[in-house]
Short mmCIF file of C-alpha atoms in Angstrom, two decimals:
data_model
loop_
_atom_site.label_atom_id
_atom_site.label_comp_id
_atom_site.label_asym_id
_atom_site.label_seq_id
_atom_site.Cartn_x
_atom_site.Cartn_y
_atom_site.Cartn_z
CA MET A 1 33.33 -4.29 32.55
CA ALA A 2 30.95 -3.59 34.31
CA ALA A 3 28.66 -6.01 36.19
CA SER A 4 24.34 -5.58 36.60
CA ILE A 5 21.99 -7.65 39.07
CA THR A 6 19.72 -9.88 36.87
CA ALA A 7 16.97 -11.30 39.12
CA LEU A 8 16.42 -14.57 37.96
CA GLN A 9 12.75 -16.89 37.97
CA ASN A 10 13.44 -18.32 40.95
CA GLY A 11 13.82 -14.90 43.17
CA TRP A 12 17.84 -15.41 43.47
CA GLN A 13 19.62 -12.84 42.20
CA CYS A 14 23.48 -13.15 40.95
CA TYR A 15 25.36 -10.66 39.18
CA ARG A 16 25.54 -11.01 35.33
CA ALA A 17 27.87 -9.43 32.85
CA PRO A 18 25.44 -7.92 29.97
CA THR A 19 27.83 -8.56 27.41
CA LEU A 20 28.49 -12.35 27.97
CA PRO A 21 28.37 -14.76 24.82
CA THR A 22 25.97 -17.76 24.58
CA ILE A 23 27.74 -21.24 25.76
CA GLY A 24 29.21 -22.62 22.51
CA ARG A 25 30.39 -19.62 20.94
CA ARG A 26 33.46 -19.49 22.49
CA GLY A 27 36.93 -18.99 20.68
CA SER A 28 40.20 -21.26 20.29
CA LEU A 29 43.66 -20.75 21.10
CA ASP A 30 44.30 -19.19 18.27
CA ASP A 31 41.69 -16.47 18.67
CA VAL A 32 43.32 -14.87 21.94
CA VAL A 33 46.88 -12.84 22.03
CA VAL A 34 49.13 -13.51 24.95
CA GLY A 35 48.69 -10.29 27.31
CA ARG A 36 47.71 -9.44 31.19
CA VAL A 37 44.88 -7.17 31.16
CA GLY A 38 45.84 -4.38 33.82
CA GLY A 39 43.38 -2.70 36.18
CA GLY A 40 40.33 -3.72 34.71
CA SER A 41 37.34 -5.68 36.49
CA ALA A 42 37.57 -8.94 34.96
CA GLU A 43 41.17 -8.99 36.97
CA ARG A 44 39.12 -8.70 39.85
CA ALA A 45 38.60 -11.94 41.95
CA PRO A 46 35.17 -13.53 42.19
CA LEU A 47 33.25 -12.15 45.21
CA ARG A 48 30.10 -14.13 44.31
CA TRP A 49 29.26 -17.45 43.21
CA PRO A 50 26.45 -17.63 41.76
CA PHE A 51 23.53 -20.35 41.75
CA VAL A 52 22.64 -21.64 37.92
CA GLY A 53 21.86 -24.83 36.18
CA ARG A 54 18.93 -25.98 38.70
CA ALA A 55 15.55 -25.14 37.11
CA ALA A 56 14.48 -28.99 37.08
CA GLU A 57 15.74 -29.26 40.52
CA GLN A 58 13.98 -25.98 41.42
CA GLU A 59 10.88 -27.51 39.78
CA ALA A 60 10.83 -30.18 41.50
CA VAL A 61 11.15 -28.91 45.12
CA GLY A 62 8.42 -26.15 44.60
CA VAL A 63 6.12 -29.04 43.62
CA ALA A 64 7.13 -31.17 46.28
CA LEU A 65 6.57 -28.22 48.85
CA GLN A 66 2.91 -27.50 47.49
CA ARG A 67 1.38 -31.69 47.77
CA SER A 68 3.27 -32.80 50.63
CA ALA A 69 4.33 -31.83 53.74
CA GLY A 70 7.57 -33.60 53.70
CA LEU A 71 11.05 -32.95 51.17
CA LEU A 72 14.18 -35.06 51.42
CA VAL A 73 16.80 -32.97 49.58
CA ALA A 74 19.56 -35.81 48.83
CA GLY A 75 22.93 -35.65 46.93
CA PRO A 76 26.75 -36.11 46.57
CA ALA A 77 28.83 -32.85 48.99
CA GLY A 78 29.00 -29.60 47.55
CA VAL A 79 26.90 -29.95 44.73
CA GLY A 80 24.24 -27.42 45.78
CA LYS A 81 21.51 -29.03 48.38
CA SER A 82 21.29 -25.98 50.36
CA SER A 83 21.36 -23.56 48.47
CA LEU A 84 18.41 -24.99 45.96
CA VAL A 85 16.58 -24.92 49.32
CA ARG A 86 17.07 -21.22 50.08
CA SER A 87 16.21 -20.52 46.82
CA VAL A 88 13.07 -21.89 46.29
CA THR A 89 11.70 -21.47 50.16
CA HIS A 90 12.51 -17.78 49.49
CA ALA A 91 10.77 -17.50 46.24
CA ASN A 92 8.08 -19.41 47.93
CA GLY A 93 7.83 -17.00 51.05
CA GLY A 94 6.20 -17.71 54.06
CA SER A 95 7.75 -18.55 57.07
CA VAL A 96 10.71 -21.03 57.15
CA GLN A 97 13.33 -21.73 60.04
CA TRP A 98 16.50 -23.16 59.51
CA CYS A 99 18.19 -25.63 61.36
CA MET A 100 21.62 -26.56 61.13
CA ALA A 101 22.57 -29.83 62.83
CA SER A 102 26.60 -30.95 63.11
CA PRO A 103 28.87 -33.19 64.81
CA ALA A 104 29.03 -30.67 67.86
CA THR A 105 24.73 -30.35 68.07
CA GLN A 106 24.43 -34.04 67.97
CA ARG A 107 26.20 -34.47 71.17
CA ILE A 108 23.59 -32.07 72.87
CA PRO A 109 19.76 -32.65 73.52
CA PHE A 110 17.67 -30.54 71.15
CA GLY A 111 20.76 -29.29 69.90
CA ALA A 112 19.66 -28.50 66.21
CA VAL A 113 16.28 -26.96 67.32
CA ALA A 114 17.95 -24.74 69.62
CA PRO A 115 17.23 -21.68 67.77
CA LEU A 116 13.57 -22.31 67.23
CA LEU A 117 13.26 -22.72 71.21
CA LEU A 118 15.70 -19.71 72.61
CA PHE A 119 12.98 -16.86 72.49
CA ALA A 120 10.32 -18.77 74.03
CA GLY A 121 12.33 -18.84 77.11
CA VAL A 122 12.77 -22.60 77.45
CA GLU A 123 16.07 -23.46 80.13
CA ALA A 124 15.49 -26.04 81.60
CA PRO A 125 16.41 -29.64 79.90
CA ASP A 126 12.90 -31.04 80.11
CA PRO A 127 11.84 -32.74 77.00
CA THR A 128 7.95 -31.90 77.83
CA ARG A 129 8.36 -28.42 78.13
CA TYR A 130 10.46 -28.41 75.05
CA LEU A 131 8.42 -29.64 73.09
CA ILE A 132 5.24 -27.44 74.11
CA ALA A 133 7.54 -24.64 73.62
CA ALA A 134 8.44 -25.40 69.83
CA ARG A 135 4.47 -26.11 69.80
CA ALA A 136 4.04 -22.09 70.72
CA ALA A 137 7.29 -20.87 68.64
CA LEU A 138 6.34 -22.27 65.51
CA ALA A 139 2.51 -22.21 65.54
CA THR A 140 2.36 -18.54 64.06
CA GLY A 141 0.62 -17.96 60.49
CA ASP A 142 -1.86 -19.04 58.25
CA ARG A 143 -0.28 -22.32 57.58
CA PRO A 144 2.42 -24.53 59.46
CA PRO A 145 6.02 -23.25 58.90
CA THR A 146 8.26 -24.84 56.67
CA VAL A 147 11.51 -26.00 59.40
CA VAL A 148 14.58 -26.57 57.30
CA VAL A 149 17.38 -29.20 58.37
CA ASP A 150 20.29 -28.81 57.24
CA ASP A 151 22.62 -32.03 57.41
CA ALA A 152 19.63 -33.95 59.01
CA PRO A 153 21.78 -37.61 59.61
CA LEU A 154 23.79 -34.89 62.16
CA LEU A 155 20.62 -34.20 64.32
CA ASP A 156 20.15 -35.25 67.93
CA ARG A 157 17.96 -38.09 68.80
CA ALA A 158 16.03 -35.95 70.73
CA SER A 159 15.79 -32.99 68.04
CA VAL A 160 14.93 -36.33 65.59
CA VAL A 161 12.08 -36.87 68.09
CA LEU A 162 10.96 -33.56 68.49
CA LEU A 163 10.70 -32.86 64.57
CA SER A 164 8.81 -36.55 64.23
CA GLN A 165 6.16 -35.46 66.32
CA LEU A 166 5.83 -32.18 65.04
CA PHE A 167 5.59 -33.20 61.25
CA HIS A 168 3.07 -36.25 62.50
CA GLU A 169 1.11 -33.54 64.02
CA GLN A 170 0.93 -31.35 60.58
CA ARG A 171 2.86 -28.77 63.15
CA VAL A 172 5.18 -27.71 60.20
CA ARG A 173 6.23 -28.59 56.72
CA LEU A 174 9.68 -30.40 57.07
CA VAL A 175 12.59 -30.24 54.85
CA LEU A 176 15.40 -32.50 55.43
CA ILE A 177 19.14 -32.16 53.56
CA ALA A 178 21.19 -34.66 53.67
CA ARG A 179 24.51 -36.30 51.86
CA ASP A 180 25.22 -39.39 49.95
CA GLY A 181 26.87 -42.22 52.48
CA GLN A 182 24.83 -40.71 55.61
CA PRO A 183 21.65 -42.72 56.38
CA LEU A 184 19.21 -40.73 58.36
CA ALA A 185 17.67 -41.33 61.76
CA VAL A 186 15.06 -44.69 61.69
CA GLU A 187 12.19 -42.37 61.83
CA LEU A 188 12.82 -39.94 59.46
CA ALA A 189 14.38 -42.74 56.79
CA ARG A 190 10.73 -44.96 57.51
CA LEU A 191 9.09 -41.46 56.70
CA VAL A 192 10.92 -41.58 53.17
CA ASP A 193 10.51 -45.23 52.74
CA ASP A 194 6.99 -44.96 53.38
CA GLY A 195 6.35 -42.18 50.74
CA VAL A 196 4.80 -39.72 53.28
CA MET A 197 8.30 -37.64 53.04
CA GLU A 198 9.09 -36.61 49.12
CA GLU A 199 13.09 -37.41 47.91
CA VAL A 200 14.60 -35.25 45.58
CA ARG A 201 18.21 -35.31 44.28
CA VAL A 202 20.55 -32.95 43.13
CA ALA A 203 23.13 -34.57 40.70
CA PRO A 204 26.66 -32.66 39.74
CA LEU A 205 26.38 -29.77 36.94
CA GLY A 206 26.56 -30.18 33.42
CA PRO A 207 29.59 -28.94 31.47
CA ASP A 208 27.81 -26.01 29.93
CA ASP A 209 26.70 -25.21 33.56
CA CYS A 210 29.77 -25.21 35.41
CA ALA A 211 31.15 -22.84 32.15
CA ALA A 212 27.96 -20.38 33.62
CA ALA A 213 28.96 -20.30 36.60
CA VAL A 214 32.65 -19.57 36.01
CA GLU A 215 31.29 -16.74 33.60
CA LEU A 216 29.23 -15.25 35.92
CA ALA A 217 31.40 -15.00 38.80
CA LEU A 218 34.51 -13.47 36.89
CA GLY A 219 32.27 -11.25 34.41
CA GLY A 220 33.61 -12.55 31.40
CA PRO A 221 33.47 -15.34 28.96
CA LEU A 222 35.37 -18.53 29.60
CA HIS A 223 37.15 -19.86 26.56
CA SER A 224 36.46 -23.53 25.71
CA ASP A 225 39.71 -24.97 26.82
CA ALA A 226 39.62 -23.56 30.23
CA ALA A 227 35.65 -24.75 30.61
CA ALA A 228 36.64 -28.33 29.43
CA ALA A 229 39.66 -28.32 31.87
CA LEU A 230 37.42 -27.00 35.32
CA ALA A 231 34.35 -29.35 34.53
CA GLU A 232 36.39 -32.03 34.29
CA ARG A 233 38.49 -31.34 37.17
CA SER A 234 35.55 -30.78 39.16
CA ALA A 235 33.37 -33.48 37.93
CA GLY A 236 30.11 -30.49 38.04
CA ASN A 237 30.71 -30.28 42.23
CA PRO A 238 29.81 -26.37 42.66
CA LEU A 239 32.18 -26.12 45.73
CA LEU A 240 35.45 -27.90 44.29
CA LEU A 241 34.52 -25.53 41.00
CA ARG A 242 34.45 -22.47 42.87
CA GLU A 243 37.89 -23.79 45.14
CA LEU A 244 39.35 -24.63 41.71
CA VAL A 245 38.62 -20.77 39.97
CA LEU A 246 39.81 -18.88 42.90
CA ALA A 247 42.67 -20.99 43.84
CA ALA A 248 43.41 -20.32 39.70
CA HIS A 249 42.68 -17.12 39.38
CA SER A 250 45.02 -16.51 42.65
CA THR A 251 48.15 -17.80 41.30
CA GLY A 252 47.51 -16.11 37.61
CA VAL A 253 47.07 -19.45 36.00
CA LEU A 254 43.14 -18.20 35.32
CA TYR A 255 43.61 -14.88 33.27
CA TRP A 256 42.23 -12.52 30.74
CA ARG A 257 43.49 -12.79 27.32
CA ARG A 258 42.16 -10.04 24.75
CA GLY A 259 38.25 -10.83 26.06
CA TRP A 260 38.63 -14.31 27.33
CA TRP A 261 39.11 -16.20 30.55
CA VAL A 262 42.14 -18.65 29.57
CA LEU A 263 44.39 -21.60 31.51
CA THR A 264 47.89 -21.04 31.30
CA GLY A 265 48.90 -24.08 33.55
CA GLU A 266 47.72 -27.00 35.52
CA LEU A 267 44.79 -26.46 37.80
CA PRO A 268 46.32 -25.87 41.34
CA ILE A 269 44.79 -27.61 44.48
CA SER A 270 43.88 -24.75 46.97
CA ASP A 271 44.54 -24.71 51.01
CA ARG A 272 41.11 -23.85 51.29
CA LEU A 273 40.21 -26.58 49.06
CA VAL A 274 42.34 -29.06 51.72
CA ASP A 275 40.80 -27.18 54.84
CA VAL A 276 37.28 -28.04 53.36
CA ILE A 277 38.08 -31.71 53.03
CA ALA A 278 40.01 -31.67 56.50
CA ARG A 279 36.71 -30.23 58.40
CA ARG A 280 34.76 -33.02 56.77
CA LEU A 281 37.54 -35.65 57.91
CA ALA A 282 37.97 -33.69 61.20
CA THR A 283 34.78 -35.18 62.98
CA ALA A 284 36.12 -39.27 62.11
CA ASP A 285 37.95 -41.40 63.95
CA PRO A 286 42.17 -41.04 63.35
CA ALA A 287 42.10 -44.80 62.14
CA VAL A 288 39.48 -43.57 59.83
CA GLN A 289 41.06 -40.44 58.72
CA ARG A 290 44.17 -42.85 58.06
CA ALA A 291 42.28 -45.46 55.85
CA VAL A 292 40.61 -42.62 53.72
CA ALA A 293 44.32 -41.54 52.86
CA LEU A 294 44.53 -45.31 52.18
CA VAL A 295 42.55 -45.64 49.91
CA ALA A 296 43.33 -42.16 47.90
CA LEU A 297 46.48 -43.74 48.03
CA GLY A 298 46.62 -47.45 46.37
CA ALA A 299 43.23 -46.27 44.02
CA PRO A 300 41.80 -47.96 42.91
CA LEU A 301 42.61 -50.49 45.67
CA PRO A 302 41.08 -53.84 45.42
CA LEU A 303 38.93 -54.85 47.74
CA SER A 304 40.50 -57.46 48.93
CA VAL A 305 43.50 -55.78 49.76
CA ALA A 306 41.40 -53.09 51.58
CA SER A 307 39.86 -55.81 53.58
CA THR A 308 43.04 -57.04 54.51
CA ALA A 309 44.69 -53.96 55.65
CA LEU A 310 41.16 -52.58 57.03
CA PRO A 311 38.91 -53.87 59.88
CA PRO A 312 35.39 -53.93 58.73
CA SER A 313 34.67 -51.31 60.90
CA GLU A 314 37.01 -48.95 59.26
CA LEU A 315 35.80 -49.92 55.93
CA ALA A 316 32.17 -48.81 57.06
CA ASP A 317 33.13 -46.13 58.47
CA VAL A 318 34.78 -45.20 55.61
CA GLU A 319 31.84 -45.86 53.02
CA ARG A 320 29.08 -43.94 55.58
CA LEU A 321 32.08 -40.41 55.13
CA GLY A 322 30.32 -40.83 51.53
CA LEU A 323 33.96 -40.03 50.14
CA VAL A 324 34.79 -43.94 48.62
CA GLU A 325 32.90 -45.57 46.32
CA VAL A 326 32.72 -49.08 45.04
CA VAL A 327 34.14 -49.44 41.76
CA SER A 328 34.71 -52.49 38.83
CA GLU A 329 37.92 -52.96 37.50
CA ARG A 330 39.78 -55.78 35.52
CA ALA A 331 40.54 -57.92 38.76
CA GLY A 332 37.07 -57.41 40.40
CA PRO A 333 35.67 -55.04 42.52
CA ALA A 334 37.92 -52.11 44.11
CA LEU A 335 38.01 -48.86 45.93
CA GLN A 336 38.48 -45.51 44.42
CA ILE A 337 37.63 -42.14 46.33
CA THR A 338 34.54 -40.21 45.08
CA HIS A 339 36.55 -37.45 43.58
CA PRO A 340 39.83 -37.45 42.17
CA LEU A 341 40.44 -33.74 43.49
CA VAL A 342 39.16 -35.15 47.36
CA GLY A 343 42.16 -37.79 46.90
CA GLU A 344 44.55 -35.37 46.36
CA ALA A 345 43.54 -33.32 49.01
CA VAL A 346 43.11 -35.81 51.20
CA LEU A 347 47.11 -36.82 49.96
CA ARG A 348 48.51 -33.35 50.51
CA GLY A 349 46.95 -33.34 54.12
CA THR A 350 48.31 -36.92 55.05
CA PRO A 351 51.52 -36.26 57.31
CA THR A 352 54.52 -37.71 55.53
CA SER A 353 55.38 -40.47 57.71
CA THR A 354 51.90 -41.42 57.66
CA ARG A 355 52.14 -41.24 53.65
CA ARG A 356 55.60 -43.61 54.43
CA ASP A 357 54.12 -46.11 56.44
CA LEU A 358 50.86 -46.58 53.64
CA VAL A 359 53.53 -47.15 51.03
CA ALA A 360 55.20 -49.90 52.53
CA LEU A 361 52.28 -51.43 53.51
CA LEU A 362 50.33 -51.35 50.47
CA SER A 363 53.63 -52.31 48.76
CA GLU A 364 53.72 -55.22 51.15
CA LEU A 365 49.92 -56.08 50.25
CA LEU A 366 50.10 -55.80 46.93
CA ASP A 367 53.08 -58.19 46.48
CA ALA A 368 54.93 -55.01 44.40
CA ASP A 369 58.23 -56.86 43.88
CA ARG A 370 56.81 -59.60 42.31
CA THR A 371 53.54 -58.55 40.79
CA PRO A 372 53.29 -59.32 36.85
CA GLU A 373 51.54 -56.59 36.49
CA PRO A 374 54.33 -53.91 34.77
CA ASP A 375 51.82 -50.83 35.40
CA VAL A 376 51.51 -52.01 39.24
CA ALA A 377 55.32 -52.59 39.32
CA LEU A 378 56.53 -49.31 38.10
CA ARG A 379 53.68 -47.22 39.77
CA TRP A 380 54.82 -49.11 43.52
CA CYS A 381 58.76 -48.57 42.88
CA VAL A 382 58.38 -44.73 42.02
CA GLU A 383 55.54 -44.17 45.21
CA ARG A 384 58.47 -45.88 47.38
CA LEU A 385 61.08 -43.84 45.53
CA ASP A 386 59.36 -40.62 46.71
CA VAL A 387 58.65 -41.42 50.09
CA GLY A 388 62.40 -42.74 50.68
CA ILE A 389 61.93 -46.11 51.05
CA SER A 390 64.77 -48.60 49.96
CA VAL A 391 64.08 -50.39 47.03
CA PRO A 392 65.70 -53.73 45.36
CA SER A 393 68.28 -53.61 42.85
CA ALA A 394 66.35 -55.92 40.45
CA THR A 395 62.98 -54.32 41.09
CA LEU A 396 64.36 -50.63 40.26
CA ALA A 397 65.94 -52.71 36.93
CA ARG A 398 62.64 -54.16 35.62
CA ALA A 399 60.51 -50.32 36.55
CA ALA A 400 63.53 -48.63 34.41
CA GLN A 401 62.53 -51.14 31.56
CA GLN A 402 58.96 -50.77 31.96
CA ALA A 403 59.29 -47.38 31.93
CA PHE A 404 61.43 -47.45 28.91
CA GLY A 405 58.42 -49.28 27.51
CA PHE A 406 55.81 -46.73 28.17
CA LEU A 407 58.35 -44.37 26.18
CA ASP A 408 58.73 -42.55 29.95
CA HIS A 409 62.32 -41.96 29.25
CA PRO A 410 63.13 -39.14 31.82
CA LEU A 411 61.53 -41.89 34.52
CA ALA A 412 63.83 -44.42 33.07
CA VAL A 413 66.80 -42.56 33.41
CA ARG A 414 65.86 -42.19 36.94
CA LEU A 415 64.71 -45.78 37.90
CA ALA A 416 68.51 -47.10 35.99
CA GLU A 417 70.50 -44.34 37.93
CA ALA A 418 68.87 -45.89 41.37
CA ALA A 419 69.44 -49.41 40.05
CA LEU A 420 72.69 -48.49 40.16
CA ALA A 421 73.55 -47.12 42.93
CA HIS A 422 73.22 -50.53 44.39
CA GLY A 423 76.63 -51.19 42.54
CA PRO A 424 77.04 -52.43 38.99
CA HIS A 425 73.77 -53.95 36.70
CA PHE A 426 74.08 -54.91 33.26
CA GLU A 427 70.76 -54.40 32.03
CA SER A 428 70.28 -51.19 34.15
CA LEU A 429 73.50 -50.13 32.37
CA LEU A 430 71.83 -50.69 28.91
CA THR A 431 68.58 -49.28 29.74
CA LEU A 432 70.01 -45.99 31.15
CA GLY A 433 72.10 -46.24 27.87
CA ALA A 434 69.18 -46.64 25.45
CA ALA A 435 66.41 -43.56 27.36
CA ARG A 436 69.81 -41.10 27.44
CA SER A 437 69.87 -41.68 24.26
CA ALA A 438 66.30 -41.47 23.29
CA GLN A 439 66.36 -38.20 25.10
CA LEU A 440 68.78 -37.00 22.86
CA ASP A 441 67.15 -38.06 19.54
CA VAL A 442 63.93 -35.94 21.35
CA GLU A 443 66.49 -33.07 21.98
CA GLY A 444 68.04 -33.30 18.57
CA GLY A 445 71.34 -34.32 19.96
CA GLY A 446 73.76 -35.56 17.33
CA GLY A 447 76.03 -38.83 16.89
CA ASP A 448 78.92 -37.61 18.91
CA ARG A 449 76.92 -36.20 21.87
CA LYS A 450 75.28 -39.89 22.29
CA SER A 451 79.27 -41.47 22.22
CA VAL A 452 79.82 -39.32 24.98
CA VAL A 453 76.45 -39.96 26.80
CA LEU A 454 77.14 -43.81 26.24
CA GLY A 455 80.70 -43.65 27.19
CA ARG A 456 79.89 -42.28 30.74
CA MET A 457 77.37 -45.14 31.27
CA VAL A 458 79.80 -47.76 30.83
CA ASP A 459 82.24 -45.56 33.17
CA LEU A 460 78.81 -45.45 35.58
CA GLY A 461 78.65 -49.14 35.22
CA GLY A 462 82.13 -49.71 36.44
CA LEU A 463 83.72 -51.27 33.26
CA GLY A 464 85.80 -48.44 32.65
CA ILE A 465 85.83 -48.48 28.60
CA ILE A 466 85.16 -46.08 26.80
CA LYS A 467 83.94 -46.54 23.15
#
């Protein structure tokens, strides 16, 4: 399927397949036949991720830049704030200078605005000379240039002062890009609070826009089931959506069937996605990284438990990272990771020893062996088994009964056998026999097989009687 280049109204270019169906006209699984297409263009990995579904935000940014000298573009990490600003400034033309703030430049005076000054020949770290050089470098053209600062909350103090002065002197039009959970410097925040600088928020993509982006990237129509799964798992975050598609395509979970891109299994978590999250956490203190893992593991983690496990400073740092939010649960306020994929990526990157320690801590704080909440007791019984922490036989027996009550027969068998490994336990023996029998019912096992299974369960209990 050959792809053509289409210029969108905002000047952004992306690849579009000429024969894509409109959103909503996808087929059902009955319409496809299993069979991998070999050698066709539909099999190629996505080479470019398109920019779609931002018409309202593009208009808002464009209007704001026309009537105001300052703009804040804010939203969750990975929703495409920088791409949005690039598309609008590219379409508007004029002089645009980009500054990239980062944890590295934050430690260096004027580090973020260095690209504006290097060609001006300024070498001595003199604030006055830097200000004069910046004015000279930016005083070009008939109108003030637009200075875009990506990750503006990470600006160093000297750059904040410089940009604030240039903005107040109307020597620049200032566009700040900031992710949720990261506060701006006081001087810049005041511009927004006073209405001197407008604010445009960028929200996650809707399901149809997610599907359109994937179809453009892959060069072919996306099956409705695949579209729904990708939209749900990514929660409309373009960054997470892209990593999901790349991982699913490279592992063969997402592939071409008779004119549709379809999913044939669970969406995988890619190493790249883990790396993205790891890079975001890399600048945080190790204690804060551990705190994020604690919330990811315990989510939804009661705020009272989190407050006991973490000092207030770490709780505040975790919230500032934008990875954790407060939600209302039946037992009161709780903490959870802002996106399930982020939680999975965080836990995947957590060392086994750290996870074991966190499971032990949360099990103790949640009183997992005595809690009246069956789902809580079952969850933390399994969590401890998974990391090799010893669980009392009585807790295992109760968890096995709970698993059986939840109709999770394989888990009931696992827990009952773990309880019996501590020694004979009549209730666990009964649960094990019932769960095995239920499994045979599902598998279509006959009465003779059930008798043999029950006899083996009795032997396992040490009673020595086969019936």
